[in-house]
Tab-separated table of C-alpha atoms in Angstrom:
chain	number	residue	atom	x	y	z
A	2	MET	CA	-0.058	-0.037	0.071
A	3	SER	CA	1.284	3.492	-0.767
A	4	ARG	CA	0.368	6.724	0.686
A	5	PRO	CA	-0.635	9.733	-1.608
A	6	GLN	CA	2.212	12.228	-1.810
A	7	SER	CA	0.952	15.749	-1.394
A	8	THR	CA	2.532	18.873	-2.431
A	9	GLN	CA	-0.029	21.382	-1.630
A	10	VAL	CA	-3.682	21.726	-0.647
A	11	ALA	CA	-5.891	23.619	-3.036
A	12	ARG	CA	-9.524	24.964	-2.771
A	13	GLU	CA	-10.101	25.388	-6.517
A	14	PRO	CA	-11.706	22.674	-8.496
A	15	LEU	CA	-9.371	19.657	-9.182
A	16	VAL	CA	-9.449	16.776	-11.321
A	17	LEU	CA	-8.331	13.036	-11.131
A	18	GLY	CA	-6.604	10.878	-13.310
A	19	VAL	CA	-5.922	7.055	-12.914
A	20	ASP	CA	-3.854	4.840	-14.991
A	21	ILE	CA	-4.182	0.859	-14.762
A	22	GLY	CA	-0.623	-0.319	-15.759
A	23	THR	CA	1.004	-3.513	-16.291
A	24	GLY	CA	2.877	-3.237	-13.106
A	25	SER	CA	0.832	-0.714	-11.132
A	26	THR	CA	-2.148	1.399	-10.858
A	27	LYS	CA	-1.270	5.093	-10.533
A	28	GLY	CA	-3.113	8.232	-9.799
A	29	VAL	CA	-2.777	12.001	-10.125
A	30	LEU	CA	-4.835	14.847	-8.458
A	31	ALA	CA	-4.013	18.323	-10.411
A	32	THR	CA	-5.243	21.802	-10.639
A	33	PRO	CA	-6.620	23.118	-14.109
A	34	ALA	CA	-3.236	24.511	-14.688
A	35	GLY	CA	-1.617	20.885	-14.466
A	36	GLN	CA	0.020	21.470	-11.182
A	37	ILE	CA	0.173	18.213	-9.209
A	38	VAL	CA	-1.425	18.107	-6.024
A	39	ALA	CA	-1.065	14.831	-5.045
A	40	THR	CA	0.011	11.278	-6.386
A	41	ALA	CA	-0.808	7.595	-5.342
A	42	ARG	CA	0.074	4.277	-6.437
A	43	ARG	CA	-0.639	0.294	-5.890
A	44	ASP	CA	1.651	-2.295	-7.481
A	45	HIS	CA	0.349	-5.501	-8.865
A	46	ARG	CA	1.647	-8.319	-11.262
A	47	ILE	CA	0.280	-10.058	-14.295
A	48	SER	CA	-0.185	-13.805	-14.333
A	49	LEU	CA	1.556	-15.937	-16.692
A	50	PRO	CA	-0.368	-19.286	-16.236
A	51	ARG	CA	0.906	-20.633	-19.563
A	52	PRO	CA	3.358	-19.940	-22.394
A	53	GLY	CA	1.698	-17.378	-24.331
A	54	TRP	CA	-0.847	-16.584	-21.979
A	55	ALA	CA	-0.943	-13.231	-20.073
A	56	GLU	CA	-3.671	-12.522	-17.474
A	57	MET	CA	-4.845	-9.998	-14.558
A	58	ASP	CA	-7.753	-10.255	-12.134
A	59	ALA	CA	-10.011	-7.482	-13.009
A	60	GLU	CA	-11.670	-7.208	-9.688
A	61	GLN	CA	-8.598	-7.013	-7.662
A	62	ASP	CA	-5.883	-5.483	-9.914
A	63	TRP	CA	-8.306	-3.166	-11.958
A	64	TRP	CA	-11.157	-2.067	-9.880
A	65	GLY	CA	-9.716	-2.749	-6.394
A	66	ASP	CA	-6.372	-0.917	-7.042
A	67	ALA	CA	-8.288	1.819	-8.929
A	68	ALA	CA	-10.776	2.330	-5.908
A	69	ALA	CA	-7.956	2.392	-3.427
A	70	VAL	CA	-6.173	4.940	-5.481
A	71	LEU	CA	-9.190	7.007	-5.993
A	72	GLY	CA	-9.784	6.895	-2.349
A	73	GLU	CA	-6.356	8.196	-1.279
A	74	LEU	CA	-6.517	10.843	-3.828
A	75	THR	CA	-10.042	11.995	-2.901
A	76	ALA	CA	-8.903	12.389	0.761
A	77	ALA	CA	-5.825	14.376	-0.283
A	78	ALA	CA	-8.001	16.792	-1.851
A	79	ALA	CA	-9.070	17.787	1.811
A	80	GLY	CA	-12.414	19.050	0.717
A	81	ALA	CA	-11.671	20.714	-2.285
A	82	PRO	CA	-14.143	19.942	-5.275
A	83	ILE	CA	-13.511	17.391	-7.785
A	84	ALA	CA	-14.427	18.602	-11.060
A	85	GLY	CA	-13.922	15.334	-13.024
A	86	VAL	CA	-12.468	11.953	-13.252
A	87	CYS	CA	-10.974	9.965	-15.967
A	88	VAL	CA	-9.261	6.517	-16.421
A	89	SER	CA	-6.923	4.942	-18.791
A	90	GLY	CA	-5.485	1.517	-18.765
A	91	LEU	CA	-3.470	-1.136	-20.521
A	92	GLY	CA	-4.962	-2.463	-23.592
A	93	PRO	CA	-6.634	-3.582	-25.727
A	94	ALA	CA	-7.505	-5.831	-22.707
A	95	LEU	CA	-10.602	-8.364	-22.674
A	96	VAL	CA	-12.700	-9.349	-19.692
A	97	MET	CA	-15.954	-11.105	-20.189
A	98	CYS	CA	-18.786	-10.107	-17.497
A	99	ASP	CA	-22.171	-11.387	-16.724
A	100	GLN	CA	-24.455	-9.422	-14.363
A	101	ASP	CA	-22.265	-10.617	-11.392
A	102	GLY	CA	-18.781	-9.570	-12.637
A	103	PRO	CA	-15.969	-11.263	-14.599
A	104	ILE	CA	-16.557	-14.716	-15.696
A	105	ARG	CA	-12.707	-15.368	-15.947
A	106	PRO	CA	-9.533	-13.505	-15.561
A	107	ALA	CA	-8.747	-10.700	-18.082
A	108	MET	CA	-6.681	-11.450	-21.198
A	109	LEU	CA	-4.036	-8.824	-21.870
A	110	TYR	CA	-3.117	-7.000	-25.031
A	111	GLY	CA	-0.241	-8.380	-27.500
A	112	ILE	CA	1.728	-10.176	-24.977
A	113	ASP	CA	-1.215	-12.675	-24.484
A	114	MET	CA	-0.793	-14.743	-27.776
A	115	ARG	CA	-3.305	-17.779	-27.403
A	116	GLY	CA	-5.214	-16.764	-30.267
A	117	THR	CA	-2.778	-17.679	-33.033
A	118	ALA	CA	-4.959	-20.151	-34.556
A	119	GLU	CA	-7.767	-17.937	-34.603
A	120	ILE	CA	-5.758	-15.044	-36.029
A	121	GLU	CA	-4.809	-17.324	-39.058
A	122	GLN	CA	-8.486	-18.561	-39.556
A	123	MET	CA	-9.806	-14.909	-39.223
A	124	THR	CA	-7.376	-13.785	-41.833
A	125	ALA	CA	-8.339	-16.561	-44.431
A	126	GLU	CA	-12.045	-15.901	-43.947
A	127	LEU	CA	-11.880	-11.939	-44.344
A	128	GLY	CA	-8.826	-11.431	-46.381
A	129	GLU	CA	-5.390	-9.948	-45.283
A	130	GLN	CA	-5.781	-6.950	-47.658
A	131	ASN	CA	-9.517	-6.603	-46.696
A	132	ILE	CA	-8.561	-6.273	-43.078
A	133	LEU	CA	-5.748	-3.933	-43.675
A	134	ARG	CA	-7.715	-1.622	-45.544
A	135	ARG	CA	-10.650	-1.615	-43.242
A	136	CYS	CA	-9.064	-2.073	-39.888
A	137	GLY	CA	-5.767	-0.151	-40.465
A	138	LYS	CA	-3.686	-3.146	-39.532
A	139	ARG	CA	-3.247	-6.937	-39.989
A	140	LEU	CA	-4.573	-9.086	-37.322
A	141	SER	CA	-2.032	-9.859	-34.571
A	142	SER	CA	-1.892	-10.941	-30.786
A	143	GLN	CA	-2.935	-7.407	-30.105
A	144	ALA	CA	-6.270	-7.713	-31.722
A	145	VAL	CA	-9.428	-8.399	-29.670
A	146	GLY	CA	-11.497	-10.247	-32.111
A	147	PRO	CA	-9.337	-13.583	-32.389
A	148	LYS	CA	-9.438	-13.681	-28.486
A	149	LEU	CA	-13.328	-13.398	-28.301
A	150	ARG	CA	-13.428	-16.379	-30.722
A	151	TRP	CA	-11.019	-18.165	-28.653
A	152	LEU	CA	-12.798	-18.004	-25.637
A	153	ALA	CA	-16.012	-19.154	-27.499
A	154	ARG	CA	-14.146	-22.041	-28.753
A	155	HIS	CA	-11.900	-23.301	-26.315
A	156	GLU	CA	-13.689	-22.330	-22.872
A	157	GLN	CA	-17.261	-22.118	-24.064
A	158	ARG	CA	-17.353	-19.017	-21.992
A	159	TYR	CA	-19.035	-16.785	-24.365
A	160	ARG	CA	-22.979	-16.416	-24.663
A	161	PRO	CA	-25.162	-13.654	-25.825
A	162	GLY	CA	-25.817	-11.075	-23.107
A	163	LEU	CA	-22.307	-10.996	-21.764
A	164	ARG	CA	-20.451	-7.806	-21.775
A	165	TRP	CA	-16.894	-7.204	-22.681
A	166	PHE	CA	-14.450	-4.593	-21.439
A	167	SER	CA	-11.078	-3.278	-21.689
A	168	SER	CA	-9.087	-2.370	-18.334
A	169	HIS	CA	-10.312	1.146	-18.082
A	170	THR	CA	-13.801	0.645	-19.263
A	171	PHE	CA	-14.265	-2.119	-16.628
A	172	VAL	CA	-13.495	0.510	-14.182
A	173	LEU	CA	-15.409	3.114	-15.733
A	174	GLU	CA	-18.569	0.772	-15.685
A	175	ARG	CA	-18.093	0.187	-11.888
A	176	LEU	CA	-17.964	3.961	-11.455
A	177	THR	CA	-21.039	4.874	-13.602
A	178	GLY	CA	-22.771	1.765	-14.657
A	179	GLU	CA	-22.307	2.779	-18.143
A	180	TRP	CA	-20.997	0.248	-21.112
A	181	VAL	CA	-18.796	2.246	-23.397
A	182	LEU	CA	-15.654	2.149	-25.259
A	183	ASP	CA	-13.525	5.076	-26.677
A	184	HIS	CA	-12.833	5.291	-30.435
A	185	HIS	CA	-9.170	4.528	-29.902
A	186	THR	CA	-9.419	1.334	-28.020
A	187	ALA	CA	-12.305	0.217	-30.315
A	188	SER	CA	-9.752	0.701	-33.316
A	189	GLN	CA	-7.399	-1.867	-31.581
A	190	CYS	CA	-10.428	-4.236	-31.395
A	191	ASP	CA	-9.720	-5.718	-34.953
A	192	PRO	CA	-11.486	-6.759	-37.079
A	193	LEU	CA	-14.662	-4.970	-35.121
A	194	TYR	CA	-14.054	-1.619	-36.093
A	195	ASP	CA	-13.730	0.305	-39.280
A	196	VAL	CA	-10.818	2.831	-38.894
A	197	ALA	CA	-11.472	5.179	-41.757
A	198	ARG	CA	-15.361	5.589	-40.979
A	199	GLN	CA	-14.601	5.397	-37.289
A	200	ALA	CA	-17.396	3.176	-36.557
A	201	TRP	CA	-18.065	-0.177	-35.504
A	202	ALA	CA	-17.770	-2.757	-38.376
A	203	THR	CA	-20.918	-4.609	-37.307
A	204	ASP	CA	-20.971	-6.873	-40.175
A	205	TRP	CA	-17.696	-8.153	-39.394
A	206	ALA	CA	-18.398	-8.305	-35.810
A	207	GLN	CA	-21.115	-10.633	-36.271
A	208	ARG	CA	-18.978	-12.840	-38.256
A	209	VAL	CA	-16.456	-13.099	-35.855
A	210	LEU	CA	-18.762	-14.020	-32.919
A	211	PRO	CA	-22.493	-14.213	-33.814
A	212	GLY	CA	-24.621	-12.435	-31.358
A	213	VAL	CA	-21.744	-10.410	-30.055
A	214	GLU	CA	-22.780	-7.180	-28.376
A	215	LEU	CA	-20.815	-3.682	-29.041
A	216	PRO	CA	-20.436	-0.990	-26.498
A	217	THR	CA	-21.340	2.495	-27.239
A	218	LEU	CA	-18.595	4.497	-28.865
A	219	HIS	CA	-17.312	8.011	-27.512
A	220	TRP	CA	-14.197	10.023	-27.858
A	221	PRO	CA	-11.627	9.822	-24.642
A	222	THR	CA	-12.565	13.395	-23.443
A	223	ASP	CA	-16.312	12.914	-23.763
A	224	GLN	CA	-18.274	12.863	-20.415
A	225	VAL	CA	-20.183	9.671	-20.363
A	226	GLY	CA	-21.446	9.357	-16.975
A	227	ARG	CA	-21.369	10.243	-13.189
A	228	VAL	CA	-20.159	8.543	-9.986
A	229	THR	CA	-22.897	6.455	-8.703
A	230	THR	CA	-23.903	6.108	-4.915
A	231	ALA	CA	-22.279	2.735	-4.758
A	232	ALA	CA	-18.998	3.859	-6.487
A	233	ALA	CA	-18.928	6.923	-4.159
A	234	ALA	CA	-18.949	4.471	-1.109
A	235	ALA	CA	-16.272	2.272	-2.534
A	236	THR	CA	-14.009	5.055	-3.587
A	237	GLY	CA	-14.888	8.325	-1.508
A	238	LEU	CA	-15.581	10.069	-4.891
A	239	PRO	CA	-18.614	12.567	-4.193
A	240	ALA	CA	-21.659	10.939	-5.967
A	241	GLY	CA	-22.351	12.630	-9.190
A	242	THR	CA	-18.825	13.510	-10.198
A	243	PRO	CA	-18.475	13.538	-13.838
A	244	VAL	CA	-16.600	10.787	-15.529
A	245	MET	CA	-14.803	10.978	-18.983
A	246	THR	CA	-14.296	7.859	-21.389
A	247	GLY	CA	-10.567	7.668	-21.117
A	248	THR	CA	-8.550	5.460	-23.466
A	249	VAL	CA	-5.404	3.029	-23.701
A	250	ASP	CA	-2.417	4.192	-21.419
A	251	ALA	CA	-0.038	4.686	-24.263
A	252	TRP	CA	-2.300	7.166	-25.971
A	253	ALA	CA	-3.120	8.887	-22.524
A	254	GLU	CA	0.482	9.224	-21.934
A	255	ALA	CA	1.171	10.685	-25.501
A	256	PHE	CA	-1.745	13.217	-24.768
A	257	SER	CA	0.110	14.366	-21.513
A	258	VAL	CA	3.206	15.374	-23.215
A	259	GLY	CA	1.541	17.291	-26.206
A	260	VAL	CA	1.890	14.492	-28.974
A	261	ARG	CA	-1.061	15.768	-30.863
A	262	ARG	CA	0.056	17.467	-34.043
A	263	PRO	CA	0.851	15.689	-37.288
A	264	GLY	CA	4.403	14.339	-37.422
A	265	ASP	CA	4.733	14.246	-33.455
A	266	LEU	CA	6.188	10.732	-32.462
A	267	MET	CA	6.214	9.377	-28.805
A	268	LEU	CA	8.438	6.716	-27.591
A	269	MET	CA	7.422	5.271	-24.452
A	270	TYR	CA	9.785	3.303	-22.449
A	271	GLY	CA	7.975	0.739	-20.234
A	272	SER	CA	7.435	-2.795	-19.803
A	273	THR	CA	7.049	-2.757	-23.631
A	274	MET	CA	8.309	-0.243	-26.031
A	275	PHE	CA	5.547	1.797	-27.767
A	276	LEU	CA	5.447	4.371	-30.567
A	277	ILE	CA	2.681	6.664	-31.570
A	278	GLN	CA	2.933	9.083	-34.428
A	279	VAL	CA	0.172	11.459	-35.165
A	280	LEU	CA	-0.800	11.414	-38.943
A	281	PRO	CA	-2.256	14.386	-41.133
A	282	ALA	CA	-4.847	11.907	-42.668
A	283	PRO	CA	-5.823	8.210	-42.221
A	284	THR	CA	-3.250	6.089	-44.095
A	285	THR	CA	-2.056	2.327	-43.639
A	286	HIS	CA	0.907	0.287	-43.934
A	287	PRO	CA	1.379	-3.393	-43.713
A	288	LEU	CA	3.669	-3.434	-40.802
A	289	LEU	CA	2.238	-0.510	-38.805
A	290	TRP	CA	-1.086	-0.129	-36.840
A	291	THR	CA	-3.408	2.709	-38.044
A	292	THR	CA	-5.558	3.625	-35.136
A	293	SER	CA	-7.991	6.436	-34.190
A	294	GLY	CA	-6.578	9.035	-31.847
A	295	VAL	CA	-7.421	10.764	-28.686
A	296	VAL	CA	-8.537	13.979	-30.417
A	297	PRO	CA	-11.682	13.608	-31.842
A	298	HIS	CA	-11.404	12.432	-35.601
A	299	SER	CA	-7.736	12.163	-35.654
A	300	HIS	CA	-5.585	9.134	-36.723
A	301	THR	CA	-2.459	7.844	-35.453
A	302	PHE	CA	0.271	5.180	-36.440
A	303	ALA	CA	1.131	3.006	-33.640
A	304	ALA	CA	3.943	0.111	-33.274
A	305	GLY	CA	5.040	-1.714	-30.371
A	306	MET	CA	7.753	-4.155	-29.206
A	307	ALA	CA	6.472	-7.072	-27.092
A	308	THR	CA	8.851	-6.748	-24.393
A	309	SER	CA	11.424	-3.986	-23.406
A	310	GLY	CA	11.573	-2.823	-19.740
A	311	SER	CA	10.322	-6.527	-18.850
A	312	VAL	CA	13.478	-7.847	-20.370
A	313	THR	CA	15.725	-5.548	-17.933
A	314	GLN	CA	13.484	-6.573	-15.278
A	315	TRP	CA	14.333	-10.157	-16.038
A	316	VAL	CA	17.843	-9.188	-15.923
A	317	ALA	CA	17.623	-7.612	-12.459
A	318	ASP	CA	15.500	-10.428	-11.162
A	319	LEU	CA	18.106	-13.195	-12.554
A	320	SER	CA	21.107	-11.362	-11.150
A	321	GLY	CA	19.527	-9.976	-7.727
A	322	ALA	CA	21.001	-6.622	-8.470
A	323	SER	CA	19.416	-3.256	-8.176
A	324	PHE	CA	18.463	-1.249	-11.231
A	325	GLU	CA	20.743	1.707	-10.014
A	326	ASP	CA	23.765	-0.767	-9.889
A	327	LEU	CA	23.027	-2.406	-13.134
A	328	VAL	CA	22.626	1.013	-14.863
A	329	ARG	CA	25.934	2.181	-13.347
A	330	GLU	CA	27.654	-1.330	-14.447
A	331	ALA	CA	26.223	-1.069	-17.849
A	332	GLY	CA	27.310	2.529	-18.401
A	333	GLU	CA	31.109	1.433	-17.721
A	334	VAL	CA	30.679	-0.987	-20.616
A	335	PRO	CA	31.702	-0.028	-23.952
A	336	PRO	CA	29.256	0.269	-26.867
A	337	GLY	CA	28.515	-3.160	-28.441
A	338	SER	CA	28.833	-4.662	-24.984
A	339	ASP	CA	32.210	-6.331	-25.817
A	340	GLY	CA	30.586	-8.417	-28.309
A	341	LEU	CA	27.508	-9.596	-26.452
A	342	MET	CA	24.111	-9.336	-28.106
A	343	LEU	CA	20.563	-9.843	-27.010
A	344	LEU	CA	17.352	-10.431	-29.019
A	345	PRO	CA	14.580	-9.095	-26.722
A	346	TYR	CA	11.817	-11.342	-28.201
A	347	PHE	CA	11.058	-12.791	-24.921
A	348	ALA	CA	7.114	-12.948	-25.449
A	349	GLY	CA	7.219	-13.051	-29.286
A	350	GLU	CA	7.406	-9.749	-31.306
A	351	ARG	CA	4.986	-7.504	-32.574
A	352	THR	CA	5.951	-4.734	-35.007
A	353	PRO	CA	7.443	-5.065	-37.599
A	354	LEU	CA	8.129	-8.906	-37.173
A	355	TYR	CA	4.679	-10.009	-36.319
A	356	ASP	CA	6.046	-13.220	-34.891
A	357	PRO	CA	4.451	-14.704	-31.686
A	358	LYS	CA	6.851	-17.564	-31.906
A	359	ALA	CA	9.882	-15.441	-31.735
A	360	ARG	CA	12.150	-15.908	-28.662
A	361	GLY	CA	14.862	-14.390	-26.840
A	362	VAL	CA	18.409	-14.863	-27.722
A	363	VAL	CA	21.723	-14.181	-25.910
A	364	ALA	CA	24.707	-14.529	-28.331
A	365	GLY	CA	28.517	-14.102	-27.951
A	366	LEU	CA	28.512	-15.072	-24.353
A	367	THR	CA	31.934	-15.502	-22.660
A	368	LEU	CA	33.226	-15.898	-19.243
A	369	ARG	CA	34.436	-12.540	-19.322
A	370	HIS	CA	30.902	-10.927	-19.619
A	371	SER	CA	29.355	-9.642	-16.514
A	372	ARG	CA	25.732	-8.821	-15.510
A	373	GLY	CA	26.513	-5.377	-16.682
A	374	HIS	CA	27.443	-6.725	-20.083
A	375	LEU	CA	24.017	-8.359	-20.218
A	376	PHE	CA	22.116	-5.379	-18.957
A	377	ARG	CA	23.668	-3.082	-21.495
A	378	ALA	CA	23.101	-5.664	-24.126
A	379	ALA	CA	19.421	-5.748	-23.313
A	380	TYR	CA	19.225	-1.931	-23.676
A	381	GLU	CA	21.002	-2.143	-27.004
A	382	GLY	CA	18.876	-5.051	-28.431
A	383	ILE	CA	15.776	-3.096	-27.699
A	384	ALA	CA	17.237	-0.099	-29.310
A	385	TYR	CA	18.130	-2.087	-32.541
A	386	GLY	CA	14.381	-3.383	-32.617
A	387	LEU	CA	13.301	0.025	-32.297
A	388	ARG	CA	15.305	1.299	-35.138
A	389	ASN	CA	13.480	-1.045	-37.297
A	390	ILE	CA	10.213	0.096	-36.448
A	391	ILE	CA	11.323	4.093	-36.888
A	392	ASP	CA	12.683	2.789	-40.263
A	393	VAL	CA	9.226	1.589	-41.460
A	394	LEU	CA	7.440	4.727	-39.640
A	395	GLU	CA	9.796	7.007	-41.994
A	396	GLU	CA	9.067	5.023	-45.016
A	397	ALA	CA	5.151	5.359	-44.351
A	398	ALA	CA	5.045	8.841	-42.992
A	399	GLY	CA	8.445	10.564	-43.408
A	400	PRO	CA	10.872	11.489	-40.566
A	401	PRO	CA	9.173	12.678	-37.555
A	402	ALA	CA	8.917	16.309	-36.887
A	403	ARG	CA	9.702	15.873	-33.178
A	404	VAL	CA	10.396	12.858	-30.847
A	405	VAL	CA	9.165	12.977	-27.330
A	406	ALA	CA	10.420	10.353	-24.859
A	407	VAL	CA	8.241	9.203	-21.772
A	408	GLY	CA	8.231	6.472	-19.320
A	409	GLY	CA	10.220	5.320	-16.426
A	410	GLY	CA	13.023	4.193	-18.716
A	411	THR	CA	13.965	7.713	-19.321
A	412	GLN	CA	15.214	8.183	-15.985
A	413	GLY	CA	19.059	8.021	-15.542
A	414	GLY	CA	19.939	8.844	-19.023
A	415	LEU	CA	21.748	5.588	-20.121
A	416	TRP	CA	18.803	3.965	-21.946
A	417	THR	CA	17.709	6.946	-23.897
A	418	GLN	CA	21.269	7.986	-24.796
A	419	ILE	CA	21.737	4.329	-26.572
A	420	VAL	CA	18.435	4.665	-28.210
A	421	SER	CA	19.668	8.054	-29.757
A	422	ASP	CA	22.842	6.636	-30.684
A	423	VAL	CA	21.292	3.563	-32.319
A	424	CYS	CA	18.646	5.264	-34.178
A	425	GLY	CA	20.338	8.681	-34.976
A	426	ILE	CA	17.400	10.635	-33.353
A	427	THR	CA	16.987	13.605	-31.043
A	428	GLN	CA	14.690	12.874	-28.154
A	429	ASP	CA	12.864	15.625	-25.942
A	430	ILE	CA	12.520	14.604	-22.225
A	431	PRO	CA	9.323	16.181	-20.698
A	432	ALA	CA	9.799	17.981	-17.267
A	433	THR	CA	6.829	15.984	-15.982
A	434	THR	CA	6.881	12.256	-16.815
A	435	ILE	CA	4.423	11.036	-14.385
A	436	GLY	CA	2.869	8.800	-17.006
A	437	ALA	CA	-0.341	8.401	-18.416
A	438	ALA	CA	-2.437	9.235	-15.272
A	439	TYR	CA	-1.147	12.969	-15.806
A	440	GLY	CA	-2.725	12.712	-19.552
A	441	ASP	CA	-5.934	11.397	-17.845
A	442	ALA	CA	-6.110	14.307	-15.455
A	443	LEU	CA	-5.888	16.582	-18.394
A	444	MET	CA	-8.607	14.865	-20.374
A	445	ALA	CA	-10.903	15.110	-17.113
A	446	ALA	CA	-10.174	18.692	-17.181
A	447	ILE	CA	-11.068	19.206	-20.705
A	448	GLY	CA	-14.109	16.835	-20.625
A	449	CYS	CA	-15.717	18.871	-17.807
A	450	GLY	CA	-14.987	22.160	-19.306
A	451	LEU	CA	-12.503	23.448	-16.837
A	452	VAL	CA	-9.748	24.324	-19.686
A	453	PRO	CA	-10.257	24.517	-23.558
A	454	PRO	CA	-9.560	21.244	-25.521
A	455	GLN	CA	-6.309	22.685	-27.143
A	456	THR	CA	-4.884	22.804	-23.587
A	457	ASP	CA	-1.191	21.500	-23.154
A	458	TRP	CA	0.316	21.020	-19.679
A	459	SER	CA	3.716	19.589	-21.081
A	460	ARG	CA	6.974	21.279	-20.642
A	461	ILE	CA	10.547	19.879	-22.204
A	462	GLN	CA	13.354	19.620	-19.549
A	463	SER	CA	16.027	18.078	-21.457
A	464	VAL	CA	17.106	16.766	-24.828
A	465	VAL	CA	19.178	13.857	-25.915
A	466	GLN	CA	20.998	14.107	-28.914
A	467	ALA	CA	22.854	11.293	-30.961
A	468	ASP	CA	26.826	10.718	-30.556
A	469	PRO	CA	27.983	10.354	-34.187
A	470	VAL	CA	30.976	8.143	-33.164
A	471	GLN	CA	28.874	5.706	-31.216
A	472	ARG	CA	26.431	5.746	-34.196
A	473	LYS	CA	28.955	4.409	-36.518
A	474	ARG	CA	29.671	1.413	-34.068
A	475	TYR	CA	26.025	0.485	-33.524
A	476	THR	CA	25.424	0.534	-37.277
A	477	GLN	CA	27.802	-2.253	-37.452
A	478	MET	CA	26.334	-3.947	-34.475
A	479	ARG	CA	22.893	-3.545	-35.978
A	480	GLU	CA	23.925	-5.729	-39.080
A	481	ILE	CA	24.977	-8.485	-36.858
A	482	TYR	CA	21.586	-8.146	-34.956
A	483	GLU	CA	19.656	-8.526	-38.281
A	484	ASP	CA	21.537	-11.543	-39.348
A	485	LEU	CA	21.239	-13.086	-36.052
A	486	GLY	CA	17.585	-12.688	-36.200
A	487	ARG	CA	17.134	-14.225	-39.363
A	488	SER	CA	19.560	-17.145	-38.788
A	489	ALA	CA	18.034	-18.119	-35.330
A	490	ARG	CA	14.157	-17.713	-36.617
A	491	PRO	CA	13.931	-21.554	-37.335
A	492	ALA	CA	15.311	-22.515	-33.769
A	493	MET	CA	13.125	-20.074	-32.126
A	494	HIS	CA	9.868	-21.259	-33.641
A	495	ALA	CA	10.842	-24.917	-32.815
A	496	LEU	CA	11.595	-24.093	-29.181
A	497	SER	CA	8.312	-22.283	-29.044
A	498	ASP	CA	6.483	-25.094	-30.076
A	499	ILE	CA	8.255	-27.180	-27.429
A	500	GLN	CA	7.197	-24.676	-24.900
A	501	GLN	CA	3.497	-24.630	-25.969
A	502	HIS	CA	3.193	-28.197	-25.236
A	503	ALA	CA	5.144	-27.979	-21.903
A	504	THR	CA	3.116	-29.084	-18.811
A	505	PRO	CA	1.388	-26.168	-17.120
């Protein structure tokens, strides 16, 4: 349990933002000017019951933690009026509910890969190019449609009348009783949403799962309900407090740092590495995801690696060392990690490989290599994978006009410097990197009319530029990375098949 950290007590109207992340739920209480009044946090862990499965307990990890964070922050408001609340969360996630609540643990976003067969079947039914043209991306482990069909086929859990939620809309329903979904999250629920029309593809939804019901669509800053009496008792929020729709955490974080104009690109350093680039108009690329944005009627390109910070956490857990020690030791290792290389495909890979059977590889190990070498090799391997994505983004939409780096991985400087050196980019680091909850608070302020829609709370604190000398060294190492990935692919797939048949 954490206590809210308060920096002031304000009597003016305040706004609340809450984000449900992979490793924790965080909340922010802020003024209409973006000043942080208090923060709160609850830690949790995902469940990995089988290879390729990633789940969470929606009651405990989503609603329970969100209610606790909301309660702490409401108390920290010390009687100041709360003008609005907005919740974001990891996604797209999938939890099926009957009138009594969830009927099974929630299935997570792209790191849950159990619907592989359903992806192949659905692609054959609807046509790969048809899906790309209508939905803005190929079907992948990120998509919700194949997971809905997997539940119906393998667990016989689906029946007409059930409702399905992502993480933030599950909490929203508990707060307001409303069943809604924001346009952005819907645009990741392939193949249920038409990204060009920005509306449900109801014909395809019925083909995916006959009888499936679809929630009402809204934009993330729309006010969609008010806190009920029951929710007020559970959270301490005043009954009747306006609640906005919210969205997926990465898009809320992009919103928090002003990534809203065409050409703006956000790099999110978290458990996964995620990228969002704002588009001037809807367009598609077979290796990227086209989605609806946060701003009404906007579109974005998105891409993501299946693992990034979770790999560095694995190194920390394996070695028993603190992150501070590992970053210091890795900083003493030269670029290229003395010939050690890591492929970060510990949970398959999303863009641009779209390979759920990809697996992690550590190559070049000698008895001279230390945990600092392994930690730096993880940073570098993630950066090589990121460079692949940026190459595709540049091909599809041109070089980014501005790159903003966010997330816990921006702290300390080593990881961001390696990324700039490998990718040849300049990164802006915002002064406030508290995360998606800060964007939620801004969306709440906009949605309840406290501030105009164009309000931007972000301020840039520092800039990370590429070192041209190190860039040359990393160019050579990246070629080895690509060769290693291609040559190891058959072995990765064979080992993945063995893992899939391992005893749970």
